[in-house]
Tab-separated table of C-alpha atoms and ligand atoms in Angstrom:
chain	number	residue	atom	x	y	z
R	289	UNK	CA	32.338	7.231	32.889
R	290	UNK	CA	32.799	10.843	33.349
R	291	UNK	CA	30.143	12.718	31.240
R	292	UNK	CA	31.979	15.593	29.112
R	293	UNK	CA	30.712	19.032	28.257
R	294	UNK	CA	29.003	19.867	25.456
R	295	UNK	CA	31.853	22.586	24.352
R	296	UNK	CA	33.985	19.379	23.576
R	297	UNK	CA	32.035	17.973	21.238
R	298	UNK	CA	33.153	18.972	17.585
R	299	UNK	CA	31.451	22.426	15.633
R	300	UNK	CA	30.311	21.682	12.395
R	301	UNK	CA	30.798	24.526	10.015
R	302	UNK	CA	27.769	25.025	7.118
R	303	UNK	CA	30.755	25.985	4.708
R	304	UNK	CA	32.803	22.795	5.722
R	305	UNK	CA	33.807	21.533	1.601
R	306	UNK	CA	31.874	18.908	0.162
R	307	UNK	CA	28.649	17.733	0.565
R	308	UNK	CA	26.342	17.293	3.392
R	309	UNK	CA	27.146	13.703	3.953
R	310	UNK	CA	30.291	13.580	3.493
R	311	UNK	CA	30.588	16.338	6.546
R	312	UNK	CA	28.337	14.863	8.647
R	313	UNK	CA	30.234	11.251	8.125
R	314	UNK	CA	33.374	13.284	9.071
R	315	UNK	CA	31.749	14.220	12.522
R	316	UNK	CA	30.480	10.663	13.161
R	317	UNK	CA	32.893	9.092	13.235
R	318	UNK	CA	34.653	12.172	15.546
R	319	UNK	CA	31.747	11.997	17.887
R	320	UNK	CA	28.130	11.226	18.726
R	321	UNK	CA	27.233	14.963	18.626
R	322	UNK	CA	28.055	18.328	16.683
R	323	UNK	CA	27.312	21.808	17.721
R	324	UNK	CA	26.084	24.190	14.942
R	325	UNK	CA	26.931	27.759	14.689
R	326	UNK	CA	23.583	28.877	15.910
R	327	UNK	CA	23.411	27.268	19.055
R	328	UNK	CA	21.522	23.900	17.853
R	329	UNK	CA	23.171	20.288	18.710
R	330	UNK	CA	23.086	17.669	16.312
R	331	UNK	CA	22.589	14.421	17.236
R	332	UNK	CA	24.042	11.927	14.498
R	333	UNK	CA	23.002	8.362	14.916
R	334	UNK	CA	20.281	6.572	14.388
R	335	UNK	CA	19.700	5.541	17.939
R	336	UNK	CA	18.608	8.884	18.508
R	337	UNK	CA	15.337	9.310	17.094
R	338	UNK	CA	14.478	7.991	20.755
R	339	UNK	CA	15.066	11.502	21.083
R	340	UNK	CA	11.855	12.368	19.365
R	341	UNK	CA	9.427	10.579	21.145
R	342	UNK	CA	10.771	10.963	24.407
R	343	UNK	CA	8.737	12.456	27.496
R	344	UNK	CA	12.848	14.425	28.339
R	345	UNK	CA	12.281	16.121	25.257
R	346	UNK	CA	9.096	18.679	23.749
R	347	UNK	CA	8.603	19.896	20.152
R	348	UNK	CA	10.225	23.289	19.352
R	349	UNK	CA	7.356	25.818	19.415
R	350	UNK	CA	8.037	29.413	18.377
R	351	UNK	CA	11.932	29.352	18.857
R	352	UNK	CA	12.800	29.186	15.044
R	353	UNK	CA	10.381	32.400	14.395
R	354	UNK	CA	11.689	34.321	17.386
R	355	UNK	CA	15.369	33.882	16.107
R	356	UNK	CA	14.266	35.512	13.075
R	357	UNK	CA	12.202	38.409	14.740
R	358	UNK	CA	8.885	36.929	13.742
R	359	UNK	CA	6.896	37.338	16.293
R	360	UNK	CA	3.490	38.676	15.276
R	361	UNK	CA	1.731	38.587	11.657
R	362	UNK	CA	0.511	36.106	8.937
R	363	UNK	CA	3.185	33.676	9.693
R	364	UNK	CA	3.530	33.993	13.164
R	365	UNK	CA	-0.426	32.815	13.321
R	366	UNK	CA	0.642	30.194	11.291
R	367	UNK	CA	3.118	29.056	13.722
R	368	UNK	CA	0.761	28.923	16.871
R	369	UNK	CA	-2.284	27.990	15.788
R	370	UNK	CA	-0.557	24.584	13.940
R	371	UNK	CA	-0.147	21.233	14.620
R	372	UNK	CA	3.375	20.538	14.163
R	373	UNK	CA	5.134	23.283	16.424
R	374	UNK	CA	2.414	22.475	19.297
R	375	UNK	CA	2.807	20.281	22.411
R	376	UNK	CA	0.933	18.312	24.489
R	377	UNK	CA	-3.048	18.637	24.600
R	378	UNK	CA	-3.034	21.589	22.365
R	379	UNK	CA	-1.310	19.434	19.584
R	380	UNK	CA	-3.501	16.652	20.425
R	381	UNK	CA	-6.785	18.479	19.701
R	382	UNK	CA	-5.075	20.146	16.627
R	383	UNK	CA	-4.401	17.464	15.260
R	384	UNK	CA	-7.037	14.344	16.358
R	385	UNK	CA	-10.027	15.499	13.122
R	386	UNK	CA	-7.249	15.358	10.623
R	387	UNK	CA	-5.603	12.276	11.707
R	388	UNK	CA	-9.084	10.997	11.939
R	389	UNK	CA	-9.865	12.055	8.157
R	390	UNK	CA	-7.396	11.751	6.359
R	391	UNK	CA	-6.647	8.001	7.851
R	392	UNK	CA	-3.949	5.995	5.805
R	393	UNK	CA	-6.599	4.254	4.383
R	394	UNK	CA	-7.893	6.566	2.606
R	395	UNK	CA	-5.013	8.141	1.430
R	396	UNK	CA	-4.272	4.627	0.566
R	397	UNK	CA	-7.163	4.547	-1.577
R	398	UNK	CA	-5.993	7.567	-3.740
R	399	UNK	CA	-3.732	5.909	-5.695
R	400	UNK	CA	-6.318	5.433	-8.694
R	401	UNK	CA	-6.247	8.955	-8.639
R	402	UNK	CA	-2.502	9.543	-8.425
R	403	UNK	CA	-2.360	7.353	-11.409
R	404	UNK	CA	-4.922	9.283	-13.094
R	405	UNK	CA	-2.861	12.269	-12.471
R	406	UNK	CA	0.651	11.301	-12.991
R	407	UNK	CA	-0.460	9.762	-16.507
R	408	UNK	CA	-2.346	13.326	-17.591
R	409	UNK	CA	1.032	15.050	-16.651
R	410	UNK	CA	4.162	12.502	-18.166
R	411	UNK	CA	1.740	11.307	-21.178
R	412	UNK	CA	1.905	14.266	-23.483
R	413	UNK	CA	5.413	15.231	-22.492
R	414	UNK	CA	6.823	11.467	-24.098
R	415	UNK	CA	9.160	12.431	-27.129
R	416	UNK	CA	8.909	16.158	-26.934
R	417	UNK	CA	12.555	16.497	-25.244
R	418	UNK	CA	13.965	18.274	-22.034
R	419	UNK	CA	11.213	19.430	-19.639
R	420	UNK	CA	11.689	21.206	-16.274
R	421	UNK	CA	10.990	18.020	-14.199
R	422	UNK	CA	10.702	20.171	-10.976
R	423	UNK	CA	8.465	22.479	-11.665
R	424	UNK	CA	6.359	20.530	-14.586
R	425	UNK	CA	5.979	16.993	-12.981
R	426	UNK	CA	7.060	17.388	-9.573
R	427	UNK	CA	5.423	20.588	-7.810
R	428	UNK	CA	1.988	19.842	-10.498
R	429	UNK	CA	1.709	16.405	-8.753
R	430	UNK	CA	1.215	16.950	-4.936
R	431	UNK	CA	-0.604	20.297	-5.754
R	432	UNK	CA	-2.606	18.767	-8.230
R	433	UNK	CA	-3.641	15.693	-5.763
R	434	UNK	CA	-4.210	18.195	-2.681
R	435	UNK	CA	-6.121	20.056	-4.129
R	436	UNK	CA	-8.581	17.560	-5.814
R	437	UNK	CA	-8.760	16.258	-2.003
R	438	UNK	CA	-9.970	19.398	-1.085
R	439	UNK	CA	-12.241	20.308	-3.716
R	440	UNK	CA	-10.135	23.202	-5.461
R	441	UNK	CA	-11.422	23.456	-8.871
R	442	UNK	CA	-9.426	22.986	-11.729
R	443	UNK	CA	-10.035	26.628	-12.897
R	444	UNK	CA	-8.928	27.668	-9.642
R	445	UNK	CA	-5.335	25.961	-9.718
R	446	UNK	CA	-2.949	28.159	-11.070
R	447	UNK	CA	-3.580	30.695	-8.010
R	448	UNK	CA	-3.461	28.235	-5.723
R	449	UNK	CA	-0.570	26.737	-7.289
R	450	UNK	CA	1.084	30.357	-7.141
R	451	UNK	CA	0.121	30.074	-3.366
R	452	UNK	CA	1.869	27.302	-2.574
R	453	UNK	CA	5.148	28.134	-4.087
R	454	UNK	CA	4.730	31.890	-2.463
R	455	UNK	CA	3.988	29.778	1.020
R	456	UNK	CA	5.281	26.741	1.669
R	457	UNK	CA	8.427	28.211	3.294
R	458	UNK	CA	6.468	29.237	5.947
R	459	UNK	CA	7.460	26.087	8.193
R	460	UNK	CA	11.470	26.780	7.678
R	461	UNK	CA	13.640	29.241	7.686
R	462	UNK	CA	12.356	32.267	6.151
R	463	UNK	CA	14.279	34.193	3.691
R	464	UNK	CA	13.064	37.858	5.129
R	465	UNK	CA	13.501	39.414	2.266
R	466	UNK	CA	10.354	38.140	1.086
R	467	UNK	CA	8.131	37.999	4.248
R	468	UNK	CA	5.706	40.817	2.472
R	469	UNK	CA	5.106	38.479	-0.546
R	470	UNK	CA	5.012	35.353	2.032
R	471	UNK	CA	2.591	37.313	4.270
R	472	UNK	CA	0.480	38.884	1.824
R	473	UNK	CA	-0.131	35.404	-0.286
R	474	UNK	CA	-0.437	33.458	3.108
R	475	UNK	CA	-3.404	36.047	4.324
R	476	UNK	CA	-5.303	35.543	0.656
R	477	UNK	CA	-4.686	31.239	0.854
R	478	UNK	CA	-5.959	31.928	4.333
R	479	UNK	CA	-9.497	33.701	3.197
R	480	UNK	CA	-9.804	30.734	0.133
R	481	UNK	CA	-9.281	27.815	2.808
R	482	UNK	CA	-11.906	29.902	5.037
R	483	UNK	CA	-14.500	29.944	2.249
R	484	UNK	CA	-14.241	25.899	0.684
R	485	UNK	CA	-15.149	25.230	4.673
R	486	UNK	CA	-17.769	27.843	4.847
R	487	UNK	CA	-19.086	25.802	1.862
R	488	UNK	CA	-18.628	22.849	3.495
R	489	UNK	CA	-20.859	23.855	6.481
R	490	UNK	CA	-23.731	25.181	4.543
R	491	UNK	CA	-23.652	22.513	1.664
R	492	UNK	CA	-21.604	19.020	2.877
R	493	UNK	CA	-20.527	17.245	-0.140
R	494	UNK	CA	-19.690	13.674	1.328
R	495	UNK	CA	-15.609	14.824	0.684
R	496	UNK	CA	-12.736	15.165	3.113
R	497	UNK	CA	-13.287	18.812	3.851
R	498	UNK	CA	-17.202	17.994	4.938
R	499	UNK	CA	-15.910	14.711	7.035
R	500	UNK	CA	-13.481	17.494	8.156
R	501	UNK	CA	-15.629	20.337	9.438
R	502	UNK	CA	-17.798	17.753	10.936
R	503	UNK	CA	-15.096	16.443	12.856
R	504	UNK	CA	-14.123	19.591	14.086
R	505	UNK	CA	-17.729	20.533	14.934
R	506	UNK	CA	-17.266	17.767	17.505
R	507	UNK	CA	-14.221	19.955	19.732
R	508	UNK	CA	-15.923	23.401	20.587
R	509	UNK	CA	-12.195	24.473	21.916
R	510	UNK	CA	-10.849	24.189	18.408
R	511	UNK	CA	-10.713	28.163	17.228
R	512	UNK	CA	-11.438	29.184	13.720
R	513	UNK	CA	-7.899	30.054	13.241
R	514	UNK	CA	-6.806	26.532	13.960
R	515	UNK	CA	-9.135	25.019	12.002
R	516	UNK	CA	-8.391	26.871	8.669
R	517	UNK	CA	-4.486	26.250	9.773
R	518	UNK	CA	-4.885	22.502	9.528
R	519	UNK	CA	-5.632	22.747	5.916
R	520	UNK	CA	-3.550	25.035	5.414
R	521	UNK	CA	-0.868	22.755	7.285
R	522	UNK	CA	-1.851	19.149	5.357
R	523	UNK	CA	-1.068	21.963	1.768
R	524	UNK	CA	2.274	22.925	2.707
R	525	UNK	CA	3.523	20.018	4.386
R	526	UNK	CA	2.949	17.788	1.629
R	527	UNK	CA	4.571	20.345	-1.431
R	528	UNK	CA	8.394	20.844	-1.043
R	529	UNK	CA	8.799	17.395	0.733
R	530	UNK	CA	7.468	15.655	-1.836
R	531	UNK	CA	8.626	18.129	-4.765
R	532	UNK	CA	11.879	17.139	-4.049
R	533	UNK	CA	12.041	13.754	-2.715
R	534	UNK	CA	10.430	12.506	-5.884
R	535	UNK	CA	12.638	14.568	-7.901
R	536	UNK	CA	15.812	13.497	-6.201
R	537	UNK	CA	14.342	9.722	-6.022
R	538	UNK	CA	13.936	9.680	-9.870
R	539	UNK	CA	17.236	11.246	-10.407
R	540	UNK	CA	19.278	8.752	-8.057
R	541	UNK	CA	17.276	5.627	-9.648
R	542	UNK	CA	18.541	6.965	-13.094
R	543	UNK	CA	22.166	7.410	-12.304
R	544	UNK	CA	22.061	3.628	-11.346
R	545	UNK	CA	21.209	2.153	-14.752
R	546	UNK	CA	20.907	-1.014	-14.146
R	547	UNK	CA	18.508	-0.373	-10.774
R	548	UNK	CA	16.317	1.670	-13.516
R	549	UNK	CA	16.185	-1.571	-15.550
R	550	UNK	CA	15.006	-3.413	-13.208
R	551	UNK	CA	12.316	-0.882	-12.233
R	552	UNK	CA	10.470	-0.336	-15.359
R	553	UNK	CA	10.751	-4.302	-15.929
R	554	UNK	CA	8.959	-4.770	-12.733
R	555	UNK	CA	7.370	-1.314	-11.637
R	556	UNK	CA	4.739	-2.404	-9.306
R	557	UNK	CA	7.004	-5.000	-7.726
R	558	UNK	CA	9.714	-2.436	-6.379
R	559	UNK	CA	7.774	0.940	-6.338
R	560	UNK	CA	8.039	0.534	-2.622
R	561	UNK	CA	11.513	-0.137	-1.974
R	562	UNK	CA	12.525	2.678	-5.050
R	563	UNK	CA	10.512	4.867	-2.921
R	564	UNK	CA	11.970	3.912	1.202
R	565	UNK	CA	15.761	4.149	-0.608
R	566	UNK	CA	14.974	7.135	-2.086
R	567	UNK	CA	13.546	8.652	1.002
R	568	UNK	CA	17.110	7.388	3.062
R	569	UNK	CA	19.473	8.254	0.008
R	570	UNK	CA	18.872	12.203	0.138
R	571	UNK	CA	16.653	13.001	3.068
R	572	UNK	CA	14.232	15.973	2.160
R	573	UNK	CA	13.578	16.609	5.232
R	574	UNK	CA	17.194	17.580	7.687
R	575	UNK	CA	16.433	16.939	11.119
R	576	UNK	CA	13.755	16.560	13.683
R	577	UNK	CA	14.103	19.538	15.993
R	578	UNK	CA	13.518	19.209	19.985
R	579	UNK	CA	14.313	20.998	22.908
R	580	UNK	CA	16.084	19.145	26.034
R	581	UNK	CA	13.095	19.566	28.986
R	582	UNK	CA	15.820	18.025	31.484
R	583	UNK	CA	19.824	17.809	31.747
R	584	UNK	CA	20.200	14.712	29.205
R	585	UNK	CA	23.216	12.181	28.639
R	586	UNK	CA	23.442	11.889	24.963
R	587	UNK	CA	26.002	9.549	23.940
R	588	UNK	CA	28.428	10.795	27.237
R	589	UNK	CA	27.788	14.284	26.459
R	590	UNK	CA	25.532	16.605	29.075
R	591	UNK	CA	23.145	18.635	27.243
R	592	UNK	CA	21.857	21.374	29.396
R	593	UNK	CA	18.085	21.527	29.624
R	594	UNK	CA	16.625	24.073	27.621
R	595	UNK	CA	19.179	23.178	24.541
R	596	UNK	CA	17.302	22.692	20.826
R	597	UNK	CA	18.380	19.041	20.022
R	598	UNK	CA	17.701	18.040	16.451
R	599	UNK	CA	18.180	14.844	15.069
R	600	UNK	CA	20.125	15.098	11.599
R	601	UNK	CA	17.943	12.860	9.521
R	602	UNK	CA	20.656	12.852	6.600
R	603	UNK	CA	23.374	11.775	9.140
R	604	UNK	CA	21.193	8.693	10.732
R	605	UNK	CA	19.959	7.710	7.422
R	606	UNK	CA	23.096	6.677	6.723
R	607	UNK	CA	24.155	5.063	10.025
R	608	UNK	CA	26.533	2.102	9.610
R	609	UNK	CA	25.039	0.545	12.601
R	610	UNK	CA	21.605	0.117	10.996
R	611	UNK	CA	22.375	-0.011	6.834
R	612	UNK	CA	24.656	-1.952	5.415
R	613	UNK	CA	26.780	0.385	2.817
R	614	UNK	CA	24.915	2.690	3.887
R	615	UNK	CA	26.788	5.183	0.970
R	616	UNK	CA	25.495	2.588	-1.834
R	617	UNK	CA	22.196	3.454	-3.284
R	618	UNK	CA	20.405	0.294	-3.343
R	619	UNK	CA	16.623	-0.525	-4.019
R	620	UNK	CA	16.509	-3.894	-2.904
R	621	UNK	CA	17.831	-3.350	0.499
R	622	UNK	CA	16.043	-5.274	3.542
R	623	UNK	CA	17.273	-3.318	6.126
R	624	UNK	CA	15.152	-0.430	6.491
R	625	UNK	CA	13.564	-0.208	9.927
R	626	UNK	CA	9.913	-0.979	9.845
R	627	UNK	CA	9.374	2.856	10.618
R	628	UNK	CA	10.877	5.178	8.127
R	629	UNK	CA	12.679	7.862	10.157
R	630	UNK	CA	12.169	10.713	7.114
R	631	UNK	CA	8.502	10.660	8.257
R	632	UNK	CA	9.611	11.451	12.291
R	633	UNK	CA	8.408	9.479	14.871
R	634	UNK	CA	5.592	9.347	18.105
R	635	UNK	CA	3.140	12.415	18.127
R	636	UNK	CA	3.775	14.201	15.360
R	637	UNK	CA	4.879	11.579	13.109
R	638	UNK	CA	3.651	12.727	9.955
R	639	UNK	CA	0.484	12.940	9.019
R	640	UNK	CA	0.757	12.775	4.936
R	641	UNK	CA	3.208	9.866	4.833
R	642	UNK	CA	0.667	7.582	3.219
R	643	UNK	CA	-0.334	10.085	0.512
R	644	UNK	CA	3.302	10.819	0.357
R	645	UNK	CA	4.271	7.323	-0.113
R	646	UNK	CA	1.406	6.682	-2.947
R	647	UNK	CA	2.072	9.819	-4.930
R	648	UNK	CA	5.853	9.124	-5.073
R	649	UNK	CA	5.622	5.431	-5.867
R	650	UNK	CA	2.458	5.962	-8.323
R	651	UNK	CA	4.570	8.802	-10.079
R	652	UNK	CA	7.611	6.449	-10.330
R	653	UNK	CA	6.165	3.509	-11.847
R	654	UNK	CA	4.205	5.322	-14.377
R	655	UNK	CA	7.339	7.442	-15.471
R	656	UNK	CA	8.695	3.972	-15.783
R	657	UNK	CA	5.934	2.234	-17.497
R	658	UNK	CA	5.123	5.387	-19.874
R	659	UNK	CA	8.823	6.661	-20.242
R	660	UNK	CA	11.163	3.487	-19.812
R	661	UNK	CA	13.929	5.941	-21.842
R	662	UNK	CA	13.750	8.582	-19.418
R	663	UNK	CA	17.299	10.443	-19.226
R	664	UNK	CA	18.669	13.038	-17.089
R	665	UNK	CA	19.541	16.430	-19.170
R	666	UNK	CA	22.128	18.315	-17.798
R	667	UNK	CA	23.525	18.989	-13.937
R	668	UNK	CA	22.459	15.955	-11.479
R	669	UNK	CA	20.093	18.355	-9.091
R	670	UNK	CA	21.185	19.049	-5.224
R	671	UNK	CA	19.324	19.469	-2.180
R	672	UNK	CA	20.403	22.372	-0.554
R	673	UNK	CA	20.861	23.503	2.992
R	674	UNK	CA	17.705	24.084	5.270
R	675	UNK	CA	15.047	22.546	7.470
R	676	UNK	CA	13.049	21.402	4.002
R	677	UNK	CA	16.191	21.513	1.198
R	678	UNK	CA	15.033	22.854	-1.849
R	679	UNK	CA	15.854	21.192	-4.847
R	680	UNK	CA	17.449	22.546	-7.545
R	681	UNK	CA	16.583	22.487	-11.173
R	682	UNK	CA	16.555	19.461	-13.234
R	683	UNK	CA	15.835	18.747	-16.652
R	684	UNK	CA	14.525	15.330	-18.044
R	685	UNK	CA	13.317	13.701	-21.340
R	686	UNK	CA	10.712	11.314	-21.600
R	687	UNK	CA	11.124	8.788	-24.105
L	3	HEM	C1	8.114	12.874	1.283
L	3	HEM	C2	7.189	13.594	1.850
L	3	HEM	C3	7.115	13.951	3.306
L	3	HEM	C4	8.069	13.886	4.281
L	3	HEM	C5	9.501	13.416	4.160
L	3	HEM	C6	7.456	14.361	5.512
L	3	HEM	C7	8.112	14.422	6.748
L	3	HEM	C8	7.512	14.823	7.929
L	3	HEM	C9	8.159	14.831	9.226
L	3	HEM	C10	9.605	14.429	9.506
L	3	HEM	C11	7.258	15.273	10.132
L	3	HEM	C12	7.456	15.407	11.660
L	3	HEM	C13	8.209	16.652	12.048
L	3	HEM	C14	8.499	16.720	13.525
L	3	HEM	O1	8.191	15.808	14.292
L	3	HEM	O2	9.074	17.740	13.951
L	3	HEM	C15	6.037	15.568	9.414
L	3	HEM	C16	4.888	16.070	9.994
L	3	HEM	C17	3.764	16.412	9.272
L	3	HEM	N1	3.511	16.156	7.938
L	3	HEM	FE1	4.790	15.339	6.630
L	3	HEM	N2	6.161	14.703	5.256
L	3	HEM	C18	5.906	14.462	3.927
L	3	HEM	C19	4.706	14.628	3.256
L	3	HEM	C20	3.547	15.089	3.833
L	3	HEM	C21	2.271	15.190	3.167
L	3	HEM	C22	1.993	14.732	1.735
L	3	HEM	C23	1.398	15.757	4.050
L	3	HEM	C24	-0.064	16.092	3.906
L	3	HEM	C25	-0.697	16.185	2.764
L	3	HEM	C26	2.134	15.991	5.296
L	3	HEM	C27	1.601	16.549	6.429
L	3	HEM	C28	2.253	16.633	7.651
L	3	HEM	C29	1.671	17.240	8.829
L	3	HEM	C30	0.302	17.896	8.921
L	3	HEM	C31	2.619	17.100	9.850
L	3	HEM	C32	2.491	17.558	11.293
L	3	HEM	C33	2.101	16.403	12.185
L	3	HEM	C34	2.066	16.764	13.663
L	3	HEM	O3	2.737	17.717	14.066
L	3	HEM	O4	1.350	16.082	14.406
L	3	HEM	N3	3.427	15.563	5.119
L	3	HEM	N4	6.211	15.270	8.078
């Protein structure tokens, strides 16, 4: 069969009515494809993700910052001395002492903690009425756990905290009108990381950041710069995703009543699948961005080497040819590949998933066994547009 231009396959326009879904189900069932207004191509189904771990493709590397004239300061450093927006042997030695300390085993074993955690945050808010979910429960918990991983005392929290939230959009888009704030929080987060592993070095304390710096004292290539940007990396990685996907999680199980019933009756039971449909339902995380290293066939279609390619995450999550209804929320479904695609896929698959996975299910069930009244107050929140959506607010009672 003749293989068609790109041009021909349909534009999808960010201002299209109705929601995400709903736009990109549109497109589907158009074509295999969708061009975006800023030159990216969306790949739609499922059977894509082959995309991501394929030797035709590479991980985007400085394109996103370049677009926005980023090309030198706090961010840009960021950018190049990371894991995620490296390639090849670079990314390998980037990333080999993290994967090698902070093993899913040992995230794994932090659910005690997560308990520990979730209980001192939901307990005292049961019967006192609406609370800001997001910002109370759902930014406190990841922050919280991260930061008791690394050390970060307690007194110390509410400046890292304020770090975080002045940070973590580092890794998207950047809203330039608040680069200077972005820039002159990421240099100060930069200095703290530097001085826990300066501690580390001169005084090991038998915690991740020692097993860290000794793994890293292993690779003499590794910079200083990189180093400190791993950290830095495992903090903001694992703070909007999770912010939000437990937030829109908790908010889809309680729109289904009768799916929150049978939750809190049996918590521990379906924490996992609560946690894999939540994930699919309203993906936090909106595509997996490559860049075409050949001419490729997608689907019929040539894409031109050299084109970004990014697999739409909330359009393959909800692939007919893989879930059944895939429109129905449903906690009990068996059909979620054995590899969760919100997590991405081959060599930079990601890194936090189990700590993600424990925090988010922990969280849930003890909301559920603490709170089995819980209600929604006020607008259902939204994800909204952008490489990590940012939820919007919600409001809960505990009861
Ligand atoms: C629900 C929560 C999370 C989701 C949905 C998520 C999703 C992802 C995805 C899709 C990627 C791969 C991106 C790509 O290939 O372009 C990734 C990479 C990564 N994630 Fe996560 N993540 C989550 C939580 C976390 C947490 C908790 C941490 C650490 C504490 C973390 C650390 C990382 C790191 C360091 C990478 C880069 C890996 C590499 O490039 O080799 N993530 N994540």
């Amino acid at each position: 069969m003749a293989v068609r231009p790109l041009s021909e396959a349909p534009e999808i326009s960010f201002d299209a009515p109705g929601d995400a879904h709903a736009v990109l189900k549109r497109l589907r069932e158009q074509a295999p494809l969708a061009r975006t207004p800023i030159g990216i191509v969306l790949a739609l189904r499922h059977r894509h993700l082959e995309l991501v771990t394929s030797d035709a493709t590479r991980q985007m590397e400085t394109e996103t910052k370049v677009m926005q004239g980023i090309t030198s300061g706090p961010i840009w450093d960021l950018m190049t001395t990371g894991m995620l927006f490296a390639n090849g042997d670079v990314h390998a030695r980037r990333r080999a002492p993290v994967a090698r300390t902070f093993a899913f085993k040992l995230m794994d074993a932090m659910r005690p903690k997560v308990i520990e955690v979730a209980t001192e945050l939901v307990e005292p808010r049961v019967g006192a009425g609406p609370i800001d979910f997001v910002n109370e429960i759902a930014a406190q918990l990841p922050a919280r756990i991260i930061a008791d991983i690394l050390g970060v005392p307690r007194s110390d929290l509410p400046i890292f905290m304020q770090w975080i939230a002045d940070t973590a959009e580092s890794l998207g888009f950047i809203d330039l009108t608040r680069r200077q704030q972005i820039e002159d929080s990421l240099t100060a987060f930069n200095a703290y990381v530097g001085d826990l592993l300066e501690d580390r070095r001169k005084t090991p304390k038998g915690d991740f950041l020692s097993d860290y710096v000794d793994a890293t004292a292993r690779d003499v290539q590794l910079s200083e710069a990189e180093i400190r940007t791993q950290v830095l990396g495992l903090i903001l990685a694992g703070s909007d995703t999770t912010r939000g996907s437990l937030c829109m999680t908790l908010a889809h199980l309680l729109r289904h009543p009768d799916q929150w019933r049978a939750f809190r009756a049996d918590p521990d039971g379906l924490k996992k699948g609560v946690v894999a449909e939540g994930l699919r339902y309203e993906p936090i995380v909106s595509g997996v961005p490559r860049v075409a290293l050949r001419d490729l066939d997608i689907d019929g279609y040539l894409v031109p080497a050299g084109t970004p390619v990014a697999v739409s995450l909330i359009s393959a999550l909800r692939d007919p040819e893989v879930y059944a209804d895939p429109d129905t929320f449903d906690i009990t479904r068996t059909d979620h590949p054995r590899w969760h695609p919100i997590f991405g896929g081959g060599a930079h698959r990601c890194v936090g998933e189990a700590l993600a996975r424990a925090e988010m299910e922990e969280t849930l069930a003890v909301i559920a066994r603490l709170a089995p009244n819980t209600a929604l107050i006020g607008d259902f929140p939204t994800l909204a547009q952008g490489a990590i959506r940012q939820v919007s607010a919600m409001n809960v009672a505990f009861a």
